[in-house]
PDB file of C-alpha atoms in Angstrom:
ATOM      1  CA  UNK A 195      -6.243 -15.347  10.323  1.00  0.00           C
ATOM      2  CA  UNK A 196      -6.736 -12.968   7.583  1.00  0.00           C
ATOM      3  CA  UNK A 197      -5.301 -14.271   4.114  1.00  0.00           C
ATOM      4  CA  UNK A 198      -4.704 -12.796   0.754  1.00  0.00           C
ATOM      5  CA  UNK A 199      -3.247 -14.624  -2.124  1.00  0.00           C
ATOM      6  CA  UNK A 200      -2.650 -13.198  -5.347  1.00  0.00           C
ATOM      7  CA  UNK A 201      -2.167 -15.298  -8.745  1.00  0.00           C
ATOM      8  CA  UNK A 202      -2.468 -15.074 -12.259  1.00  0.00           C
ATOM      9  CA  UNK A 203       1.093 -12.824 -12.855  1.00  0.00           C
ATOM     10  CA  UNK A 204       2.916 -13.816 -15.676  1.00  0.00           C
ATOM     11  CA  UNK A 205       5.010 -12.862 -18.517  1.00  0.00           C
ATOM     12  CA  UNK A 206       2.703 -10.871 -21.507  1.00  0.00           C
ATOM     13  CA  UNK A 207       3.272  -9.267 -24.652  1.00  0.00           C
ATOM     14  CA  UNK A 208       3.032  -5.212 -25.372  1.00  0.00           C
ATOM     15  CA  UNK A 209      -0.548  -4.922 -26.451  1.00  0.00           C
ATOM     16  CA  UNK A 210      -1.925  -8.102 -24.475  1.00  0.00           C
ATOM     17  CA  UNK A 211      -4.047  -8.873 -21.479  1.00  0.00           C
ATOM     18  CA  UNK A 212      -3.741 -11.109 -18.039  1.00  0.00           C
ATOM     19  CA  UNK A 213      -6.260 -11.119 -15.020  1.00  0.00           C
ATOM     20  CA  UNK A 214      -5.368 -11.265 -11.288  1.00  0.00           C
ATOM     21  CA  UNK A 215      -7.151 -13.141  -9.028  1.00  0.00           C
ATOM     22  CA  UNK A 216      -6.803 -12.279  -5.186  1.00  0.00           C
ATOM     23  CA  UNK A 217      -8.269 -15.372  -2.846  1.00  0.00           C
ATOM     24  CA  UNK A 218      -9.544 -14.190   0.504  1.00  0.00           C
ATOM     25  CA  UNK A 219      -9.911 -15.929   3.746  1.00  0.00           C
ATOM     26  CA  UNK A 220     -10.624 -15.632   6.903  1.00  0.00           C
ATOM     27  CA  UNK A 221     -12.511 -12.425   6.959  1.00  0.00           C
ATOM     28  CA  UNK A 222     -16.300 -11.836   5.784  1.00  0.00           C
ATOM     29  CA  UNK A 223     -14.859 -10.748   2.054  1.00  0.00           C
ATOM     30  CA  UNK A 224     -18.090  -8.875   1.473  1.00  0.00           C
ATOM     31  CA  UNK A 225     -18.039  -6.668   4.195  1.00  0.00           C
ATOM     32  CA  UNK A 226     -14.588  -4.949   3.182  1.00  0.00           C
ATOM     33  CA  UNK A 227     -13.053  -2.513   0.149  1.00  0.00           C
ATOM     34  CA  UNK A 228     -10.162  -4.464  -1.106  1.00  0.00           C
ATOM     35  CA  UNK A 229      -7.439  -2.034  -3.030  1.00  0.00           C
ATOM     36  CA  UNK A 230      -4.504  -3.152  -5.611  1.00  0.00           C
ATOM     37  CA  UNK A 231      -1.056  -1.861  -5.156  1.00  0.00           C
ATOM     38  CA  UNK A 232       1.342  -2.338  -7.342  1.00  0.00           C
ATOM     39  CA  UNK A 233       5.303  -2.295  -7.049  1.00  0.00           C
ATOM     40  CA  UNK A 234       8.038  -1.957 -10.283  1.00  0.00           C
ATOM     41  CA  UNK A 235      11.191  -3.575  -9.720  1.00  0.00           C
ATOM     42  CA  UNK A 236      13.553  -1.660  -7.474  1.00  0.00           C
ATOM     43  CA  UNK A 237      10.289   1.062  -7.215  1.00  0.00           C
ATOM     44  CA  UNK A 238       8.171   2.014  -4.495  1.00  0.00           C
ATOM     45  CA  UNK A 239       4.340   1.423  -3.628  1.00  0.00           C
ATOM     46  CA  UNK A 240       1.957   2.579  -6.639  1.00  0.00           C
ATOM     47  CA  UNK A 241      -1.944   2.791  -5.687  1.00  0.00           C
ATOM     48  CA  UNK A 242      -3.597   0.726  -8.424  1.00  0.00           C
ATOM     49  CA  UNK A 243      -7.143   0.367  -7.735  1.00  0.00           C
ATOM     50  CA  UNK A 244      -9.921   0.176  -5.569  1.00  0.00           C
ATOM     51  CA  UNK A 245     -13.774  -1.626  -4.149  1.00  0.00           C
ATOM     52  CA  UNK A 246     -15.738  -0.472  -2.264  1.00  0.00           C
ATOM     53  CA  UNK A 247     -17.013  -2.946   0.495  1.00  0.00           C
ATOM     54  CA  UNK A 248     -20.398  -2.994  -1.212  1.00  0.00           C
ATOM     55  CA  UNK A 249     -18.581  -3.326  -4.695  1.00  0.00           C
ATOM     56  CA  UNK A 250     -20.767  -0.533  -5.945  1.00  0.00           C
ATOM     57  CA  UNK A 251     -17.759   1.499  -6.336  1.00  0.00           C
ATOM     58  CA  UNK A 252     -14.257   1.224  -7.618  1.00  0.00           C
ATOM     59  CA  UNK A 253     -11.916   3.465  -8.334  1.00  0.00           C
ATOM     60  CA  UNK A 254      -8.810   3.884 -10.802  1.00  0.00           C
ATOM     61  CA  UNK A 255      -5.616   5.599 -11.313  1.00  0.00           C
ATOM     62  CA  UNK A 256      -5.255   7.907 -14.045  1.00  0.00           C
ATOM     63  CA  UNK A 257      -2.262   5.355 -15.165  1.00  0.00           C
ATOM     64  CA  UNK A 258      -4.300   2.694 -15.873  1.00  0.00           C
ATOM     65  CA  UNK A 259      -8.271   3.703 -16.122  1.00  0.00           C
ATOM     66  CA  UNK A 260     -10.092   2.671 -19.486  1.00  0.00           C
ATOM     67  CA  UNK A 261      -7.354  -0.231 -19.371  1.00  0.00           C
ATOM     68  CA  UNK A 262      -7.975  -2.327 -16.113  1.00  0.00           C
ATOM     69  CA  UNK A 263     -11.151  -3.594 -14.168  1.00  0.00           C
ATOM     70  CA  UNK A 264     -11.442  -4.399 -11.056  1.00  0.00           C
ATOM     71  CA  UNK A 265     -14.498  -6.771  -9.919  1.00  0.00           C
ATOM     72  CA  UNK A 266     -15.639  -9.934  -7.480  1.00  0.00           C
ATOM     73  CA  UNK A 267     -17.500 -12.710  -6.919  1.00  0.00           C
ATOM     74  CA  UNK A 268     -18.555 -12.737  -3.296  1.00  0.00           C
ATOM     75  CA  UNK A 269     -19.404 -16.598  -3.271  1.00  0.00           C
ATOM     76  CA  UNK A 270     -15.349 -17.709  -4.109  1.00  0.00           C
ATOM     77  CA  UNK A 271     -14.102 -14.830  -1.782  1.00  0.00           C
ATOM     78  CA  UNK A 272     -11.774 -13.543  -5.059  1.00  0.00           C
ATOM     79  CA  UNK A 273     -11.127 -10.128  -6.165  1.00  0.00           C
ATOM     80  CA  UNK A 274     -10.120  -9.928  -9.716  1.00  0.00           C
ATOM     81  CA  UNK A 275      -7.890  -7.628 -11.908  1.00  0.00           C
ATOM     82  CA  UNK A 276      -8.678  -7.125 -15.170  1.00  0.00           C
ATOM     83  CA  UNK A 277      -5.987  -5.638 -17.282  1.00  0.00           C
ATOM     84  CA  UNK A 278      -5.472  -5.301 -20.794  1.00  0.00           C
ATOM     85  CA  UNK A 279      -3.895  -3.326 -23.398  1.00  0.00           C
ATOM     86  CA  UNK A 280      -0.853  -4.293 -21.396  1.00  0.00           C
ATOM     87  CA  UNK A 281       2.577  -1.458 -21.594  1.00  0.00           C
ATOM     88  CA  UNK A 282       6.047  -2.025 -20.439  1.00  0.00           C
ATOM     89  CA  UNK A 283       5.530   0.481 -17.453  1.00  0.00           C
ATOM     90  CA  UNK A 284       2.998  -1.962 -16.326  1.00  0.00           C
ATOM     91  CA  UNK A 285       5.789  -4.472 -14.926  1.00  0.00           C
ATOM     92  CA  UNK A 286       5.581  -4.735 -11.441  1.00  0.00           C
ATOM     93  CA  UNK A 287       4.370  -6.785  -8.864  1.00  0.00           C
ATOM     94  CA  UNK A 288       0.798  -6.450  -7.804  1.00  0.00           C
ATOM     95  CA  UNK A 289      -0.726  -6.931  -4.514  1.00  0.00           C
ATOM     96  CA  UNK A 290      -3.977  -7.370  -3.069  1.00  0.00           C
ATOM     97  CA  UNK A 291      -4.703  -5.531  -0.128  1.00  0.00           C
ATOM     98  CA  UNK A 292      -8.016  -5.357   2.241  1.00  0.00           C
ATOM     99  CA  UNK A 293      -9.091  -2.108   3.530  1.00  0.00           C
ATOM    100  CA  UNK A 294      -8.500   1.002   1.065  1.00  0.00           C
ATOM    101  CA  UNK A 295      -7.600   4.226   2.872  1.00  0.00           C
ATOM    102  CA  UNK A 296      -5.096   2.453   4.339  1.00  0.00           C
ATOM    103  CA  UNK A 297      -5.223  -1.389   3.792  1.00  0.00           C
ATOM    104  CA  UNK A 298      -4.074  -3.343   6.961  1.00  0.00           C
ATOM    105  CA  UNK A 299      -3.386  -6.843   5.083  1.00  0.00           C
ATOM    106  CA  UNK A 300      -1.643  -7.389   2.269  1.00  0.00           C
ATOM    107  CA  UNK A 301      -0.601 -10.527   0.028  1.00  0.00           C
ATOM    108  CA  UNK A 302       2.615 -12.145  -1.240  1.00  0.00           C
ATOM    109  CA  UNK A 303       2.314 -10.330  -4.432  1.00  0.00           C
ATOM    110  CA  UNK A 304       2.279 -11.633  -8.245  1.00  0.00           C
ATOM    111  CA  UNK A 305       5.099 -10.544 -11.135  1.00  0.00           C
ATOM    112  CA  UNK A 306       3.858  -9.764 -14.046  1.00  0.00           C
ATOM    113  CA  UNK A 307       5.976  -8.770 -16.654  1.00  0.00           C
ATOM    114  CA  UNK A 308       5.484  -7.134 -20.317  1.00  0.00           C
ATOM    115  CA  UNK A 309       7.605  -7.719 -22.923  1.00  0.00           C
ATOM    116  CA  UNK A 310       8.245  -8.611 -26.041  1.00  0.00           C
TER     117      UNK A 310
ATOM    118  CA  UNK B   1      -3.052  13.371  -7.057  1.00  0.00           C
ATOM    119  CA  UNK B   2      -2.338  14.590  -3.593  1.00  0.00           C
ATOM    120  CA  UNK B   3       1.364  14.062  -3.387  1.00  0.00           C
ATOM    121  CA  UNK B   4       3.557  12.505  -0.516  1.00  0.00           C
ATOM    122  CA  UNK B   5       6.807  13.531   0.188  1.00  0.00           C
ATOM    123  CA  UNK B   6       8.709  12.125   2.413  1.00  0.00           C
ATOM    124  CA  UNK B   7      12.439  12.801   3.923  1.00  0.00           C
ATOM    125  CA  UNK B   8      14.835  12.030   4.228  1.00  0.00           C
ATOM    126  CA  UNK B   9      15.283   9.015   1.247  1.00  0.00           C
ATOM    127  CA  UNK B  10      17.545   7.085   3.092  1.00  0.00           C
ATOM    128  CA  UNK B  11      18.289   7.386   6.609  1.00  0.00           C
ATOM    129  CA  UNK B  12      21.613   5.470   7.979  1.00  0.00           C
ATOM    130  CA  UNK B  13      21.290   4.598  12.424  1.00  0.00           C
ATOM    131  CA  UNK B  14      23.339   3.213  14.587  1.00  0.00           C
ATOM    132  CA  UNK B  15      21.595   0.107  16.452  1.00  0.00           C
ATOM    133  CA  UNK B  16      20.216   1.427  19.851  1.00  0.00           C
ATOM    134  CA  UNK B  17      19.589   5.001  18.425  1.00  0.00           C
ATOM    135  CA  UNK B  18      16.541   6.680  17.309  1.00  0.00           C
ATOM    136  CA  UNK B  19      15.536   7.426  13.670  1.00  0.00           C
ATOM    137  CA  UNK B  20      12.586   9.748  12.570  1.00  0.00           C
ATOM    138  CA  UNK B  21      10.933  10.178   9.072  1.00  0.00           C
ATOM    139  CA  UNK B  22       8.995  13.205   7.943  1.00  0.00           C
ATOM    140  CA  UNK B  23       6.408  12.799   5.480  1.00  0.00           C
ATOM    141  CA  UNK B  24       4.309  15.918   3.522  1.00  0.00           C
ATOM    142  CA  UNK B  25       1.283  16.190   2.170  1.00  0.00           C
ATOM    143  CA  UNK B  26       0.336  18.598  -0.838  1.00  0.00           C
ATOM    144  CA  UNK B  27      -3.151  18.782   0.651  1.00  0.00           C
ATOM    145  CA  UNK B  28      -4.480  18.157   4.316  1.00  0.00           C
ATOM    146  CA  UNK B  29      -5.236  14.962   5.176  1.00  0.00           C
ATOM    147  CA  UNK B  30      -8.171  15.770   7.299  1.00  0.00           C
ATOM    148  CA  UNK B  31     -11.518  13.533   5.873  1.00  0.00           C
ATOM    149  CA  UNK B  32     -15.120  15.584   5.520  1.00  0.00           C
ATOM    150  CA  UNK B  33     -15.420  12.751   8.669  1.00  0.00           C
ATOM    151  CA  UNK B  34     -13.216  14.411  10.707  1.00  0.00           C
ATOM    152  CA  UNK B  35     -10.358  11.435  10.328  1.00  0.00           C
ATOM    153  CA  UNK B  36      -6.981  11.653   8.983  1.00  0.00           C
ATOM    154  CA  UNK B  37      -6.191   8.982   6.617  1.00  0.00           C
ATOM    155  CA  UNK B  38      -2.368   8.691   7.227  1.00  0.00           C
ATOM    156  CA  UNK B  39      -0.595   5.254   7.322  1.00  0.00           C
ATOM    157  CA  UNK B  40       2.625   4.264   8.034  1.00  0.00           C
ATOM    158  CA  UNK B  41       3.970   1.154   5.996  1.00  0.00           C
ATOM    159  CA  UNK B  42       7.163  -1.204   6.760  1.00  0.00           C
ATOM    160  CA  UNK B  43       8.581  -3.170   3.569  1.00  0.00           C
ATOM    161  CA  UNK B  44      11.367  -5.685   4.549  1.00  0.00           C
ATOM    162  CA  UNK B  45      13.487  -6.752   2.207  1.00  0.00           C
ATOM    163  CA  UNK B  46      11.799  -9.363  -0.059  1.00  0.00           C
ATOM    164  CA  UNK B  47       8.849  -8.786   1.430  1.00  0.00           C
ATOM    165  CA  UNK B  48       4.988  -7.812   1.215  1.00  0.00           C
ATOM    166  CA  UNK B  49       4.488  -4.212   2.754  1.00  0.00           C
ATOM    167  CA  UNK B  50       3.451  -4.499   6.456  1.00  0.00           C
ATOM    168  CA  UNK B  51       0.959  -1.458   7.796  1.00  0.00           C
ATOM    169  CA  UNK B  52       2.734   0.063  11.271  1.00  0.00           C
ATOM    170  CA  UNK B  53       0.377   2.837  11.555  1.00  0.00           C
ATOM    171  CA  UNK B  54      -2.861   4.061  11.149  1.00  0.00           C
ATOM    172  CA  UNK B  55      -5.143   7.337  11.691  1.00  0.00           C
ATOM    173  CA  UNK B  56      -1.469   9.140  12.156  1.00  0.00           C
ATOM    174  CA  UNK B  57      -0.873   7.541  15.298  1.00  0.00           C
ATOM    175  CA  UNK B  58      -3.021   3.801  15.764  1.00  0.00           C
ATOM    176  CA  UNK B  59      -0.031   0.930  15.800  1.00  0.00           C
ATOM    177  CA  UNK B  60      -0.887  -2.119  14.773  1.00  0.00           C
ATOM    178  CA  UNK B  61      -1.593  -5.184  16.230  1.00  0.00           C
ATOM    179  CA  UNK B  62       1.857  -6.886  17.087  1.00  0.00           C
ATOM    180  CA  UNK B  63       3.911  -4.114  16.162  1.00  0.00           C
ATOM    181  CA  UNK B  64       6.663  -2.889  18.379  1.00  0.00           C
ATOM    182  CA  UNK B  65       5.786   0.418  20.998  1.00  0.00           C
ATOM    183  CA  UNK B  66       9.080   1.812  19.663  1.00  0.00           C
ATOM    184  CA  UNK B  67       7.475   3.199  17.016  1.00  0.00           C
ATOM    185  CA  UNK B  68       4.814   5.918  17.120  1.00  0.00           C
ATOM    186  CA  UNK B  69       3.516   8.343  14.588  1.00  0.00           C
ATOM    187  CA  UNK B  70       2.454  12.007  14.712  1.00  0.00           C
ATOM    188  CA  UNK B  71       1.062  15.042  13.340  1.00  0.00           C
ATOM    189  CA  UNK B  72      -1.955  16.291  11.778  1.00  0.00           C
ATOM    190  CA  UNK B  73      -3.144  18.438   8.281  1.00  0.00           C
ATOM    191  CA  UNK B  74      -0.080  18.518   5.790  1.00  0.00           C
ATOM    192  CA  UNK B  75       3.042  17.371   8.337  1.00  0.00           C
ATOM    193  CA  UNK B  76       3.452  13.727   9.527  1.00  0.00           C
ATOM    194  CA  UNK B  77       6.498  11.909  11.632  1.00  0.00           C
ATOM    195  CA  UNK B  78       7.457   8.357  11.982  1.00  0.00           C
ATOM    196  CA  UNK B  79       9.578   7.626  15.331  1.00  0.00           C
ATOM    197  CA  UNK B  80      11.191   4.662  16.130  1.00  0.00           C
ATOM    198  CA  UNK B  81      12.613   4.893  19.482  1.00  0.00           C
ATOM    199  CA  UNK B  82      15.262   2.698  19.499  1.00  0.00           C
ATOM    200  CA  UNK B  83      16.768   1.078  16.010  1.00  0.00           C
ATOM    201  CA  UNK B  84      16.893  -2.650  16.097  1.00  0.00           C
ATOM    202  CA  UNK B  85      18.637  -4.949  13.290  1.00  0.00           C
ATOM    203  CA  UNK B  86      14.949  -5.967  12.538  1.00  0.00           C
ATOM    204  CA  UNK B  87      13.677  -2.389  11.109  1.00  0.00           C
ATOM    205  CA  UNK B  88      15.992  -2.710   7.912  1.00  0.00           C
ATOM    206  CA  UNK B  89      13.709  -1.835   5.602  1.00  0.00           C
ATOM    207  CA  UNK B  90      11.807   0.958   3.599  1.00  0.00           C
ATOM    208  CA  UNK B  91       9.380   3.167   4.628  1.00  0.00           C
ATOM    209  CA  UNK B  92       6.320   4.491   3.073  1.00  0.00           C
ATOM    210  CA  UNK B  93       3.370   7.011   4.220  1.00  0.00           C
ATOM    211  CA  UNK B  94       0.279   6.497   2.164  1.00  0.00           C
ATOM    212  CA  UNK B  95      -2.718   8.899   2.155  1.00  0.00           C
ATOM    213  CA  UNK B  96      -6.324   7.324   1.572  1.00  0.00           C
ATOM    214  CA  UNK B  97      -8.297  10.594   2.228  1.00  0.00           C
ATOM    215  CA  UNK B  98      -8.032  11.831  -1.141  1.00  0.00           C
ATOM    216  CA  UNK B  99      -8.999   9.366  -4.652  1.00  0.00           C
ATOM    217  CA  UNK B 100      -6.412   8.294  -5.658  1.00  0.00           C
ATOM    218  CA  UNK B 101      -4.582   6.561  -2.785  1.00  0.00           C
ATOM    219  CA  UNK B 102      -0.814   7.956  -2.925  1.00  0.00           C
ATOM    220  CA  UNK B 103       2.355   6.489  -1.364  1.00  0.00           C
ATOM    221  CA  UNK B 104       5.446   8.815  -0.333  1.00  0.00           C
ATOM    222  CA  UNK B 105       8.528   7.707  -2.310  1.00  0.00           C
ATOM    223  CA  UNK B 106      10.039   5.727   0.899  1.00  0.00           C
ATOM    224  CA  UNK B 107      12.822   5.983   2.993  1.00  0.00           C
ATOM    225  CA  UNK B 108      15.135   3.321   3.193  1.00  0.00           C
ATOM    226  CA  UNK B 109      16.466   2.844   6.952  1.00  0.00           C
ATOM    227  CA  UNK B 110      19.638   1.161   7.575  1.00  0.00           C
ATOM    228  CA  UNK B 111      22.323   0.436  10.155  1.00  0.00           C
ATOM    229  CA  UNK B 112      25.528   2.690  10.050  1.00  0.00           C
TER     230      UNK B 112
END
């Protein structure tokens, strides 16, 4: 069975950073484009970024390029989230998802909140 | 940004009865691969969104046959035949033809 599992979320000042990690299991994790979604409380579904399956490309909103990075390592099956210069309108819940025009599995999610 | 709009925002059925959601597009969906990248999501309560649909009308493995999707270019349609307690939840059509990926703002189906 397919199996995401975000971690890393937590709570971080204005100004600050935090990575995401996204484990992946039981699919050939180098072989797919992963995507992060993200959700603000009581919000809907915000596209966050992207991979390409041959990680050669990614791809960024306009909310949040020049602030977060998005990379891999193929031999622990993770996806990773880089994201700094943390804002308050970057509260949400963020999800891992595999596939990006459309990703077909998706994790539990992981909070992260900024605040002072 | 292509944007998604979908309607109505929330959408109140009586159990047994069908429900249908319209979702727009600001630009056709149709990829320079001849595929329309038009999913259907299902977001229970507490829960991790759940793809229904793909390619406008591809369900997904395990999902119910009560619900189908439609359309094509700008104009898309979730069905769900008959309502069951179990489809509480909010709906979202996402576009991944165009960079960035966009959601429409969900529609949040309930029982009357």
């Amino acid at each position: 069975d397919v199996q995401l599992l975000e971690s890393g979320g937590g709570l971080v000042q204005p100004g600050g950073s935090l990575r995401l990690s996204c484990a992946a299991s039981g699919f050939t994790f180098s072989n797919y484009p992963m995507t992060w979604v993200r959700q603000a409380p009581g919000k809907g579904l915000e596209w966050v970024s992207g991979m390409s399956g041959s990680g050669g490309s990614t791809y960024y909103a306009d909310s949040v390029k020049g602030r977060f990075t998005v990379s891999r390592d193929i031999s622990m099956n993770t996806l990773y989230l880089q994201m700094n210069n943390l804002r308050a309108e970057d509260t949400a819940v963020y999800y891992c998802g595999r596939g990006y025009r459309g990703p077909e599995n998706w994790g539990p999610g992981t909070l992260v909140i900024v605040s002072s | 940004d292509v944007v998604m709009t979908q309607s109505p925002l929330s959408l109140p059925v009586t159990l047994g009865q069908p429900a249908s959601i319209s979702c727009r597009s600001s630009q056709s969906l149709v990829y320079i691969d001849g595929n329309t990248y038009l999913n259907w999501y299902q977001q229970r309560p507490g829960q991790s969104p759940r793809r229904l649909i793909y390619g406008v009308s591809n369900r997904d493995s395990g999902v119910p046959d009560r619900f189908s999707g439609s359309g094509s270019g700008t104009d898309f349609t979730l069905k769900i035949s008959r309502v069951e307690a179990e489809d509480v939840a909010v709906y979202y059509c996402m576009q991944g033809t165009h960079w960035p990926g966009t959601f429409g703002q969900g529609t949040k189906v309930e029982i009357k």
